[in-house]
Short mmCIF file of C-alpha atoms and ligand atoms in Angstrom, two decimals:
data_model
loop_
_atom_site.label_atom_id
_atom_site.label_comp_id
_atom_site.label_asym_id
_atom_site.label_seq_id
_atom_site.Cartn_x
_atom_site.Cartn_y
_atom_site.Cartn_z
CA UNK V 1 -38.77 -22.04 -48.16
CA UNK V 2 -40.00 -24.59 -50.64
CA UNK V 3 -43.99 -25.26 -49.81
CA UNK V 4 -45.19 -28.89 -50.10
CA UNK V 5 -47.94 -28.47 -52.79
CA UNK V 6 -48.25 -31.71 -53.60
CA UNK V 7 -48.01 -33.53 -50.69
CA UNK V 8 -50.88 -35.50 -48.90
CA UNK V 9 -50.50 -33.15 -46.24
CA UNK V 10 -52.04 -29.79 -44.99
CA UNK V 11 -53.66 -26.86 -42.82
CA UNK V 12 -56.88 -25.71 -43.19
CA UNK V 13 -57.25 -22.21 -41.68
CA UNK V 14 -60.95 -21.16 -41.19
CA UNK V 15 -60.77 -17.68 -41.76
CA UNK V 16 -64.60 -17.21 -40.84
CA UNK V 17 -63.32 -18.23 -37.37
CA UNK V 18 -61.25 -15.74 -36.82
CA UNK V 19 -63.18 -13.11 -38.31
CA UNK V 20 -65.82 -14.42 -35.58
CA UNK V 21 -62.90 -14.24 -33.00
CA UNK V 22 -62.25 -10.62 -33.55
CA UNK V 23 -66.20 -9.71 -33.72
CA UNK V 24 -66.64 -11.55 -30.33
CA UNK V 25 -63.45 -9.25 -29.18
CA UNK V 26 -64.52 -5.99 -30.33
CA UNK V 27 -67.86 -6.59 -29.03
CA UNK V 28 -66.35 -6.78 -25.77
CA UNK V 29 -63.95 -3.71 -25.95
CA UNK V 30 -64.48 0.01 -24.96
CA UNK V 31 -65.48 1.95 -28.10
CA UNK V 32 -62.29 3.71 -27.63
CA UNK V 33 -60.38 0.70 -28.04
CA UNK V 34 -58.83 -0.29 -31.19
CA UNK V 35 -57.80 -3.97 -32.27
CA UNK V 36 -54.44 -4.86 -33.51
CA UNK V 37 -54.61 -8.29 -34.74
CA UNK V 38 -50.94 -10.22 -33.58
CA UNK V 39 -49.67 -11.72 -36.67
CA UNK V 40 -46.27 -12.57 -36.19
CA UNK V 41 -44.27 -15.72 -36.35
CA UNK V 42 -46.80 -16.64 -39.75
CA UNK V 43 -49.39 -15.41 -37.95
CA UNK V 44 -49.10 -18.34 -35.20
CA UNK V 45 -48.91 -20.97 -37.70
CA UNK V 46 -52.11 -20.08 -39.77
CA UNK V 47 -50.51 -17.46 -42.01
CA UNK V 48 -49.58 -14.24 -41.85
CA UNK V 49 -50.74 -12.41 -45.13
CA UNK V 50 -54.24 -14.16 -45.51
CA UNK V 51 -55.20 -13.59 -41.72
CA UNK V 52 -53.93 -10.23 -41.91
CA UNK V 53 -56.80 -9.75 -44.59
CA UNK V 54 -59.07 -11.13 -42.52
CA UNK V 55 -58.23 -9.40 -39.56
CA UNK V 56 -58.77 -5.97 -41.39
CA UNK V 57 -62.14 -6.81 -43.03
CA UNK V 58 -63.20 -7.93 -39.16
CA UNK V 59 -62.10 -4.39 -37.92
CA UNK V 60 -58.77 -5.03 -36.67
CA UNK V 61 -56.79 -1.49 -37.44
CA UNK V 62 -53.48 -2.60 -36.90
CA UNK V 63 -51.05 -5.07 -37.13
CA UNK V 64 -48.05 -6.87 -34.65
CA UNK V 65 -45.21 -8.80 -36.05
CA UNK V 66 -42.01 -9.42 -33.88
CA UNK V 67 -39.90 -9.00 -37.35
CA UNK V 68 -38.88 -6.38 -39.63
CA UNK V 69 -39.31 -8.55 -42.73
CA UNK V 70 -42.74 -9.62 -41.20
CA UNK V 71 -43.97 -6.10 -41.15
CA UNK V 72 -41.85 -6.23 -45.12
CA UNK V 73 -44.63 -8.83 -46.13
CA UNK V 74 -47.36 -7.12 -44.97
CA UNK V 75 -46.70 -3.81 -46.60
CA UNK V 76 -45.71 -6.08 -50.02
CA UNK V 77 -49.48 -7.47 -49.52
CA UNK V 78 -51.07 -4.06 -49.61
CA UNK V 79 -51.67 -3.26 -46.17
CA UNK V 80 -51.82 0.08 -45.30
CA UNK V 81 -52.70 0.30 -41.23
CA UNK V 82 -50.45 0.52 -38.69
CA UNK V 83 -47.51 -2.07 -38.03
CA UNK V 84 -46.19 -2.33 -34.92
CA UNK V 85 -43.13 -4.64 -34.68
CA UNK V 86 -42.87 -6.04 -30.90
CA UNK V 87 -39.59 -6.86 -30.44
CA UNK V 88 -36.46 -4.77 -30.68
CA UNK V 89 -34.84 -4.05 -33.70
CA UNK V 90 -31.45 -3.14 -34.91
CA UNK V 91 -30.55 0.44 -34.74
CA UNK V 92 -28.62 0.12 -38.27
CA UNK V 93 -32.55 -0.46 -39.64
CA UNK V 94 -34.27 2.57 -38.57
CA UNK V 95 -34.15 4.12 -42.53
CA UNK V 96 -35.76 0.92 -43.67
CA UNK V 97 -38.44 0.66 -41.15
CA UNK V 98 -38.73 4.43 -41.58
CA UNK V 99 -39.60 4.07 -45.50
CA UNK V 100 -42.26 1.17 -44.68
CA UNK V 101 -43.58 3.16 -41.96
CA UNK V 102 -43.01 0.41 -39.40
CA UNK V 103 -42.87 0.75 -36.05
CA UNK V 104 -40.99 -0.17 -33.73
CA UNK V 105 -40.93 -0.90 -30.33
CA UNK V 106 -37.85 0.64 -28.37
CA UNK V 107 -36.29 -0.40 -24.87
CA UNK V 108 -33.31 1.72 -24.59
CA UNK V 109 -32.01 5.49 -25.11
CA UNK V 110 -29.13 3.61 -26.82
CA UNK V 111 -31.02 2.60 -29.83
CA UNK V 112 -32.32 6.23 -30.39
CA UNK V 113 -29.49 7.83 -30.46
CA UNK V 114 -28.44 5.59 -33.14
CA UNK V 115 -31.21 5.76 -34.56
CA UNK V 116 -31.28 9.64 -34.72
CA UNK V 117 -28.15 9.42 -36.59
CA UNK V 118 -29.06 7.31 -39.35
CA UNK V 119 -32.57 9.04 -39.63
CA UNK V 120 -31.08 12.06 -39.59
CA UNK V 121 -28.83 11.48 -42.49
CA UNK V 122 -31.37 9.43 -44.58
CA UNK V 123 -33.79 12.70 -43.30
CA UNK V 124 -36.59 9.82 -42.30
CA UNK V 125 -38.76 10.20 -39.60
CA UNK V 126 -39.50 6.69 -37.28
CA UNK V 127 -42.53 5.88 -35.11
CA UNK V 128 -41.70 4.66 -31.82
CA UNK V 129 -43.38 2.85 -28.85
CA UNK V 130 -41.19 2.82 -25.73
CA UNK V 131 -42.12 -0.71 -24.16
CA UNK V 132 -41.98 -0.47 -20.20
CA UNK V 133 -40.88 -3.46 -18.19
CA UNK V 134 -42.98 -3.72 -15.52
CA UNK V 135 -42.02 -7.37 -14.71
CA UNK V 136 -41.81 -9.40 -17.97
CA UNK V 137 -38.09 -9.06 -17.68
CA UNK V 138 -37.95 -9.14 -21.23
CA UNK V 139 -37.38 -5.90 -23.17
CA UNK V 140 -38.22 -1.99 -22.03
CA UNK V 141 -37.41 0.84 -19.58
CA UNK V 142 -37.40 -0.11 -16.00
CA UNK V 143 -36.61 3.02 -14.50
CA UNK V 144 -38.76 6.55 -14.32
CA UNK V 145 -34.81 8.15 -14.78
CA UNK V 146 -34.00 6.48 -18.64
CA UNK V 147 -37.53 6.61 -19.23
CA UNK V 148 -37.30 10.21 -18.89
CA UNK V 149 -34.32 10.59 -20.62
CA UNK V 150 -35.52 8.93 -23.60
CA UNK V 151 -38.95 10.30 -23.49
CA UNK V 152 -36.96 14.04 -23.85
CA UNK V 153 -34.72 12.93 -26.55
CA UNK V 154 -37.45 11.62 -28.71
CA UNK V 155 -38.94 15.83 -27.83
CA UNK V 156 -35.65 17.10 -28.86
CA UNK V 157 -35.64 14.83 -32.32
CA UNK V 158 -39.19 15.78 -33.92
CA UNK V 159 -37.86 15.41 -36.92
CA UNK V 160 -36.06 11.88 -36.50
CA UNK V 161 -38.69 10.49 -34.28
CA UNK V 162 -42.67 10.18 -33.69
CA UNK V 163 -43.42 9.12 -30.43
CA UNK V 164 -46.53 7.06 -31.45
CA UNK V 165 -46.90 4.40 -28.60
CA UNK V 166 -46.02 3.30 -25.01
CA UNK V 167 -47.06 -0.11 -23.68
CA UNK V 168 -46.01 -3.20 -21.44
CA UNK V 169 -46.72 -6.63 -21.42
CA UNK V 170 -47.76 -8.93 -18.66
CA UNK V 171 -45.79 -12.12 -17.81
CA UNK V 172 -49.17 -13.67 -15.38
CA UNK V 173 -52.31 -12.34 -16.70
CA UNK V 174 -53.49 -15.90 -18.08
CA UNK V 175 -52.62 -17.05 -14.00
CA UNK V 176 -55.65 -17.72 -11.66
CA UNK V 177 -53.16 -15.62 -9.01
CA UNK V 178 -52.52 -11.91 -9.56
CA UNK V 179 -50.10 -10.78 -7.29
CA UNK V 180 -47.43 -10.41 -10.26
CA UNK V 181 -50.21 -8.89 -12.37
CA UNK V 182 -51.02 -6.36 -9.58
CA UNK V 183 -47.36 -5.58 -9.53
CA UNK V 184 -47.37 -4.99 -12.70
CA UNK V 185 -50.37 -2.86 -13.00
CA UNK V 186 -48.90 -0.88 -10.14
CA UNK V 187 -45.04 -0.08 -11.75
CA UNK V 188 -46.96 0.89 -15.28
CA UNK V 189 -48.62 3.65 -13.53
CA UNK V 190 -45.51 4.83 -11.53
CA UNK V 191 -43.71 4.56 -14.71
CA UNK V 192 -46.17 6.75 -16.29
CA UNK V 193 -46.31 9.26 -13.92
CA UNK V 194 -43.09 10.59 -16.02
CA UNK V 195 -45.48 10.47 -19.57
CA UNK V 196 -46.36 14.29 -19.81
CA UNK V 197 -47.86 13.80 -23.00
CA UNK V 198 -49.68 10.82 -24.10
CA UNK V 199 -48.99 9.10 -26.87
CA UNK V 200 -51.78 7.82 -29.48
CA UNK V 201 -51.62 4.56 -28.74
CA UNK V 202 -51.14 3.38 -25.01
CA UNK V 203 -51.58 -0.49 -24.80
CA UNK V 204 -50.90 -3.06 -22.11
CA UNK V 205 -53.58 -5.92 -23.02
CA UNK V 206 -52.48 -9.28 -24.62
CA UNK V 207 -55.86 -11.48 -25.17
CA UNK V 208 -55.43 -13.20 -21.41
CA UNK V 209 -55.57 -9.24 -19.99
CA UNK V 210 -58.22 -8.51 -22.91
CA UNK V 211 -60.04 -11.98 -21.73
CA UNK V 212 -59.28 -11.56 -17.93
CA UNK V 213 -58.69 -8.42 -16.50
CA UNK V 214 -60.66 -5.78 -18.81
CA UNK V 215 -60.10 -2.70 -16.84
CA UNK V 216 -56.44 -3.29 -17.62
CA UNK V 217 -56.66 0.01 -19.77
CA UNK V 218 -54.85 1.31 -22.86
CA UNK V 219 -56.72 1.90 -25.82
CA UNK V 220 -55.37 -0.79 -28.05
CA UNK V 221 -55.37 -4.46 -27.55
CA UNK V 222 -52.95 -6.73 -28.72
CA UNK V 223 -54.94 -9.71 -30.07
CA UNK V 224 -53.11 -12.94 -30.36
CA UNK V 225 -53.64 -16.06 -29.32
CA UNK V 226 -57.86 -15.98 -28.57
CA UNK V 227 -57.96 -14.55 -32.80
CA UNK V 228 -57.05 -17.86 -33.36
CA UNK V 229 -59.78 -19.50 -31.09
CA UNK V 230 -57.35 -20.83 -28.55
CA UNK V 231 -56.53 -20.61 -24.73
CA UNK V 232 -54.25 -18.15 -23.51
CA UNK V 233 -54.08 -19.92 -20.35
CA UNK V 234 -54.13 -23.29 -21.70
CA UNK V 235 -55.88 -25.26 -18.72
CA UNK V 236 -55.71 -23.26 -16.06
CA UNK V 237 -58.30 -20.55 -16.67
CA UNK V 238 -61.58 -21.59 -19.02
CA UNK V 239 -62.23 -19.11 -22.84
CA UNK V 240 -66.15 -18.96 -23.37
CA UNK V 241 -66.92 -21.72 -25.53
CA UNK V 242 -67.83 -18.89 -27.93
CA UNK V 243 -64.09 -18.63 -28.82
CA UNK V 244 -63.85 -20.88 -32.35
CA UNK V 245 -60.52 -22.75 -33.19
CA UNK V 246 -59.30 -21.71 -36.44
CA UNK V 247 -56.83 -24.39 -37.75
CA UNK V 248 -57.30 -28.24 -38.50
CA UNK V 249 -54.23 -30.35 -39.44
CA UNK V 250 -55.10 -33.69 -41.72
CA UNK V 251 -53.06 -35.76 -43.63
CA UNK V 252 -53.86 -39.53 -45.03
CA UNK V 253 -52.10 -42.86 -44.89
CA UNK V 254 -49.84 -43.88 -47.30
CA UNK V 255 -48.48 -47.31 -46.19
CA UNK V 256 -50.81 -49.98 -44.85
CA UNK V 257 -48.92 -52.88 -43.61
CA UNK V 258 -49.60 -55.80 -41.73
CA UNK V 259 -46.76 -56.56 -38.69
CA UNK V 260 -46.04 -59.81 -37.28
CA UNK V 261 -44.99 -60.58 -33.80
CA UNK V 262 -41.63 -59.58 -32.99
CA UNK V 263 -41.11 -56.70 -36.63
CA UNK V 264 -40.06 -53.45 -35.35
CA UNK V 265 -41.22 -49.91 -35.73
CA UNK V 266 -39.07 -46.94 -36.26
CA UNK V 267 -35.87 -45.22 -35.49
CA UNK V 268 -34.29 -46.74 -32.66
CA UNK V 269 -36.97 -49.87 -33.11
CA UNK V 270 -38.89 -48.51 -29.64
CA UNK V 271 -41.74 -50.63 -31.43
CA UNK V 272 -42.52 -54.32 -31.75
CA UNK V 273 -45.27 -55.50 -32.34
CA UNK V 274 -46.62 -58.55 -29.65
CA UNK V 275 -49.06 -59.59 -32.30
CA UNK V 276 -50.39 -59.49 -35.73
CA UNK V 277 -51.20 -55.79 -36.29
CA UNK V 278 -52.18 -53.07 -39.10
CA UNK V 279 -49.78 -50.37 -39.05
CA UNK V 280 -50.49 -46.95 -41.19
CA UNK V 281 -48.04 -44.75 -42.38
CA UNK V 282 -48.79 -40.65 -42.64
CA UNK V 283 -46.60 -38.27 -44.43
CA UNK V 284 -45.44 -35.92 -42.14
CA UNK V 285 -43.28 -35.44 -39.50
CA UNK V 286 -40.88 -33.19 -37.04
CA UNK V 287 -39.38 -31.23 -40.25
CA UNK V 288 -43.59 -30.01 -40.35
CA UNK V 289 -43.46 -29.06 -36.79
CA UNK V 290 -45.31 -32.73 -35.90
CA UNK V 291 -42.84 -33.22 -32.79
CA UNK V 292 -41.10 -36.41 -31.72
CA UNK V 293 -42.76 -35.59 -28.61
CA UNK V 294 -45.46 -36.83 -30.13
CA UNK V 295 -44.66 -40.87 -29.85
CA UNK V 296 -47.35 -42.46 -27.84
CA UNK V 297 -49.98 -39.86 -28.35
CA UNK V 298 -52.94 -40.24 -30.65
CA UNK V 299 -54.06 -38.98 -33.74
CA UNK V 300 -57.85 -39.79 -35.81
CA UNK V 301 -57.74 -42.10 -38.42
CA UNK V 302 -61.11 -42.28 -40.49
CA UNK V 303 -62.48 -40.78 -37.22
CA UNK V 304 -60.75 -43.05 -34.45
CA UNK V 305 -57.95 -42.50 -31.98
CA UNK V 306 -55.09 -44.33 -33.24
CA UNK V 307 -51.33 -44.35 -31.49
CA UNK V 308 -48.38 -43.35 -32.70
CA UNK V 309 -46.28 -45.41 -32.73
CA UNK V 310 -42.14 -45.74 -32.74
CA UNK V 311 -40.36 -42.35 -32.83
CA UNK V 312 -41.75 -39.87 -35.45
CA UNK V 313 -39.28 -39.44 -38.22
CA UNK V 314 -38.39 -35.93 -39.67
CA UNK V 315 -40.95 -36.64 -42.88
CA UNK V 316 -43.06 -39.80 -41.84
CA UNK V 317 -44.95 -41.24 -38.58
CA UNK V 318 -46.35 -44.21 -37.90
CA UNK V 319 -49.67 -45.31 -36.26
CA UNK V 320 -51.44 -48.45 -34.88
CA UNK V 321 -54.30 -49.34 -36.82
CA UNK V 322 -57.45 -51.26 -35.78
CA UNK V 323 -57.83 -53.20 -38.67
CA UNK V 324 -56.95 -53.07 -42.31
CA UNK V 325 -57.79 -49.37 -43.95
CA UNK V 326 -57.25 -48.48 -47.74
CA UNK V 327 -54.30 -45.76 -48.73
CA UNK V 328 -55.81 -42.31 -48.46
CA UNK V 329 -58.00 -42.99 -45.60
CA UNK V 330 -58.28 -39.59 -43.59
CA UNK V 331 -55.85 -38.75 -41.07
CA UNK V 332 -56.37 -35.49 -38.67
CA UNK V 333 -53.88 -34.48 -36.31
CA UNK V 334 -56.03 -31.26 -35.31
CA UNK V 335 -59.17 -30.81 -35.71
CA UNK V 336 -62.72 -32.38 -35.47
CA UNK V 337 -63.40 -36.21 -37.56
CA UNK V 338 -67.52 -37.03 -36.41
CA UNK V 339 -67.54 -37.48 -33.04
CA UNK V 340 -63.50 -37.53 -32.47
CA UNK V 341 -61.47 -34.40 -32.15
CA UNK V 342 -57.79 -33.41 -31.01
CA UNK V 343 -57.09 -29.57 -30.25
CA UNK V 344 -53.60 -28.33 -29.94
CA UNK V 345 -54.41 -27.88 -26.68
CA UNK V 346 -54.89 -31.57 -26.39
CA UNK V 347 -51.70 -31.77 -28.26
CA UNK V 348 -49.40 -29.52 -26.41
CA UNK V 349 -50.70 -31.32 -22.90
CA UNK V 350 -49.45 -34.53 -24.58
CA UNK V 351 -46.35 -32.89 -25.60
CA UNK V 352 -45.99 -30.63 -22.06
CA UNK V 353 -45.66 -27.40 -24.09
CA UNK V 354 -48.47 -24.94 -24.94
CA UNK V 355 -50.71 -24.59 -27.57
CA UNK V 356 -49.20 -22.01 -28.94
CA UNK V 357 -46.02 -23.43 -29.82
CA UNK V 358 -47.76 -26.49 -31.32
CA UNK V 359 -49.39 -24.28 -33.73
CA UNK V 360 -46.49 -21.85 -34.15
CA UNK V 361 -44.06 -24.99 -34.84
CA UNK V 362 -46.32 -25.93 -38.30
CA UNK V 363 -43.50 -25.31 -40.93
CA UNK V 364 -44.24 -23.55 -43.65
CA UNK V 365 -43.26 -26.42 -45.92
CA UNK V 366 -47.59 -27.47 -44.72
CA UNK V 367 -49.60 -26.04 -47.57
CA UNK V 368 -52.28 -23.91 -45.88
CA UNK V 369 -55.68 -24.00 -47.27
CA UNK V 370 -58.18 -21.32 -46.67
CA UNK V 371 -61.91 -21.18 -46.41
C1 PLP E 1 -45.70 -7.85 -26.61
C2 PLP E 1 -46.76 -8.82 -27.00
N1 PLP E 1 -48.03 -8.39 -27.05
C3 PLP E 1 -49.04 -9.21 -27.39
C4 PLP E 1 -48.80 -10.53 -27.68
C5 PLP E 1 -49.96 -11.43 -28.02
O1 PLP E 1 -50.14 -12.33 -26.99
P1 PLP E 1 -51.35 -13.36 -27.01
O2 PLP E 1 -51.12 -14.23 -28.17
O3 PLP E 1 -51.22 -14.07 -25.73
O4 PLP E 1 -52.58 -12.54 -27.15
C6 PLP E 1 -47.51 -11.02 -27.64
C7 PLP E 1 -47.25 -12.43 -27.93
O5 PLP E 1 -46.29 -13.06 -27.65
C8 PLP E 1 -46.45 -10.13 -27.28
O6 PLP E 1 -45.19 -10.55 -27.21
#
């Protein structure tokens, strides 16, 4: 991945802000409760190593990633806490995650015993979480039966396998209704009924169930999305304004142009221009995770709402100016300009996605700048 140093383009991540995020977090938790700060998929956008620092100096003692290589980087950056990686991993990898002392979640008896095999020949031991699926329909056990079985071979490989975790994840706890949540809640405990022996680490709560239902349980919470000072339920249920977005997007014109009735805009020309009008050009576009979607929404020039307009380009986007401005004027895409100020979640309304996948979708090709 080649980052764009010198572009007039970039994220700042407030790292302060998240630090804040987690302090407003753990202040909420049992004292039990440890923090394991979600940093997968570049750490939603804001990156993965630096907020991984931060997340440990704010007292988060472990680490998520969906990714082997994820959990790679972190161990290359010199942390030391636990790693859990989320999602499920191939069997053939159990020796490498072994050596980095990753682990991994596991939804099937069919990746232990492959597992065993290559552990046992390497003579590596793997930690394991067995995810449940209580009505995510994603990944885990479903049944008290395979959980059972699995739960015995993991006794019967000691030396293979550590049986470090068991957790589940919940599809509706950032939804006003919780009849699927209560379902949920309901097939974890039957499930666990067939847990003889606790794991260390037993953990159900994403931030919406850290944020909404805090007698969920488990004595780890897996902190994503509210870290980063953003909704886990978007619009539908409101974060306590003490909750501080952590990312800004900016950029600055670098064409200033005036149109005359009747010139065109864009791709596909879905512009004209009815009458004389300034027209700013900003360097960045879908290939940055700035989505075509995006046509017709608004962005802050030197502090004011400006249009988009025509069909953003992979590189390049084009807005309606008010009047003439000079090259380099201040463009922000996210963030705050005086008065003026565009969230993602304003952004992923516009776009009818979520704000996480506005923030997740910032390429790495964006330098990110840190404060
Ligand atoms: C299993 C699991 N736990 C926790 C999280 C963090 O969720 P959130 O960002 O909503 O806190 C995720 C994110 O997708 C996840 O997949």
């Amino acid at each position: 991945m080649v980052v764009g140093l010198h572009r007039n383009a970039h994220v700042n991540v407030d790292l302060a802000a998240i630090k804040h995020n987690i302090a407003v977090e753990l202040a909420r938790m049992d004292e039990q409760q440890e923090l394991f700060a979600v940093v997968k998929a570049n750490a939603y956008g804001h990156g993965i190593v630096p907020v991984a620092k931060a997340a440990r100096q704010a007292g988060a003692t472990g680490f998520c990633v969906a990714l082997i290589d994820e959990g790679l980087a972190l161990r290359e950056a010199g942390i030391a806490e636990t790693i859990l990686i989320l999602g499920v991993t191939p069997a053939r990898e159990a020796t490498l995650m072994a050596k980095y002392d990753l682990s991994t979640a596991v939804g099937d008896l069919e990746f232990l015993i492959q597992a065993q095999k290559k552990l046992a020949q390497a003579g590596a031991k793997l930690k394991v979480h067995l995810a449940l699926d209580t009505g995510m329909g994603r990944i885990g056990f479903r049944d008290q039966a395979k959980l059972s079985q699995a739960i015995d071979f993991l006794h019967e490989h000691t030396a293979q396998f550590e049986f470090e975790g068991i957790f589940t994840h919940f599809a509706t706890a950032d939804a006003k209704d919780q009849e699927h949540y209560n379902y949920q809640v309901k097939k974890f405990n039957e499930l666990m009924k067939v847990v003889t022996t606790r794991p260390r680490y037993v953990h159900v709560a994403n931030s919406a169930a850290a944020m909404w239902h805090t007698d969920c349980g488990g004595n780890v919470v897996r902190y994503g999305v509210t870290m980063y000072g953003l909704n886990p339920s978007g619009a539908e249920l409101k974060l306590p304004d003490t909750f501080k977005p952590a990312l800004s997007l900016e950029s600055e014109l670098v064409a200033v142009k005036q149109l005359q009735p009747g010139d065109g805009v864009g791709y596909g020309k879905t512009y004209t221009a009815s009458k004389p009008e300034w027209l700013g050009t900003v360097p960045l576009g879908y290939a940055d995770g700035w989505l075509r979607r995006m046509q017709g929404y608004h962005v802050l020039v030197a502090g004011q709402p400006c249009e988009i307009v025509g069909r953003v380009c992979m590189d390049q986007f084009m807005v309606r100016l008010p009047h003439k401005l000079p090259l380099g004027t201040k463009v922000t895409l996210i963030g705050q300009d005086g008065e003026q100020k565009i969230t993602a979640q304003d952004a992923a309304e516009y776009a009818q996605t979520i704000n996480y996948e506005i923030v997740c979708a910032l390429s790495e090709r964006l330098p990110r700048y840190y404060k």
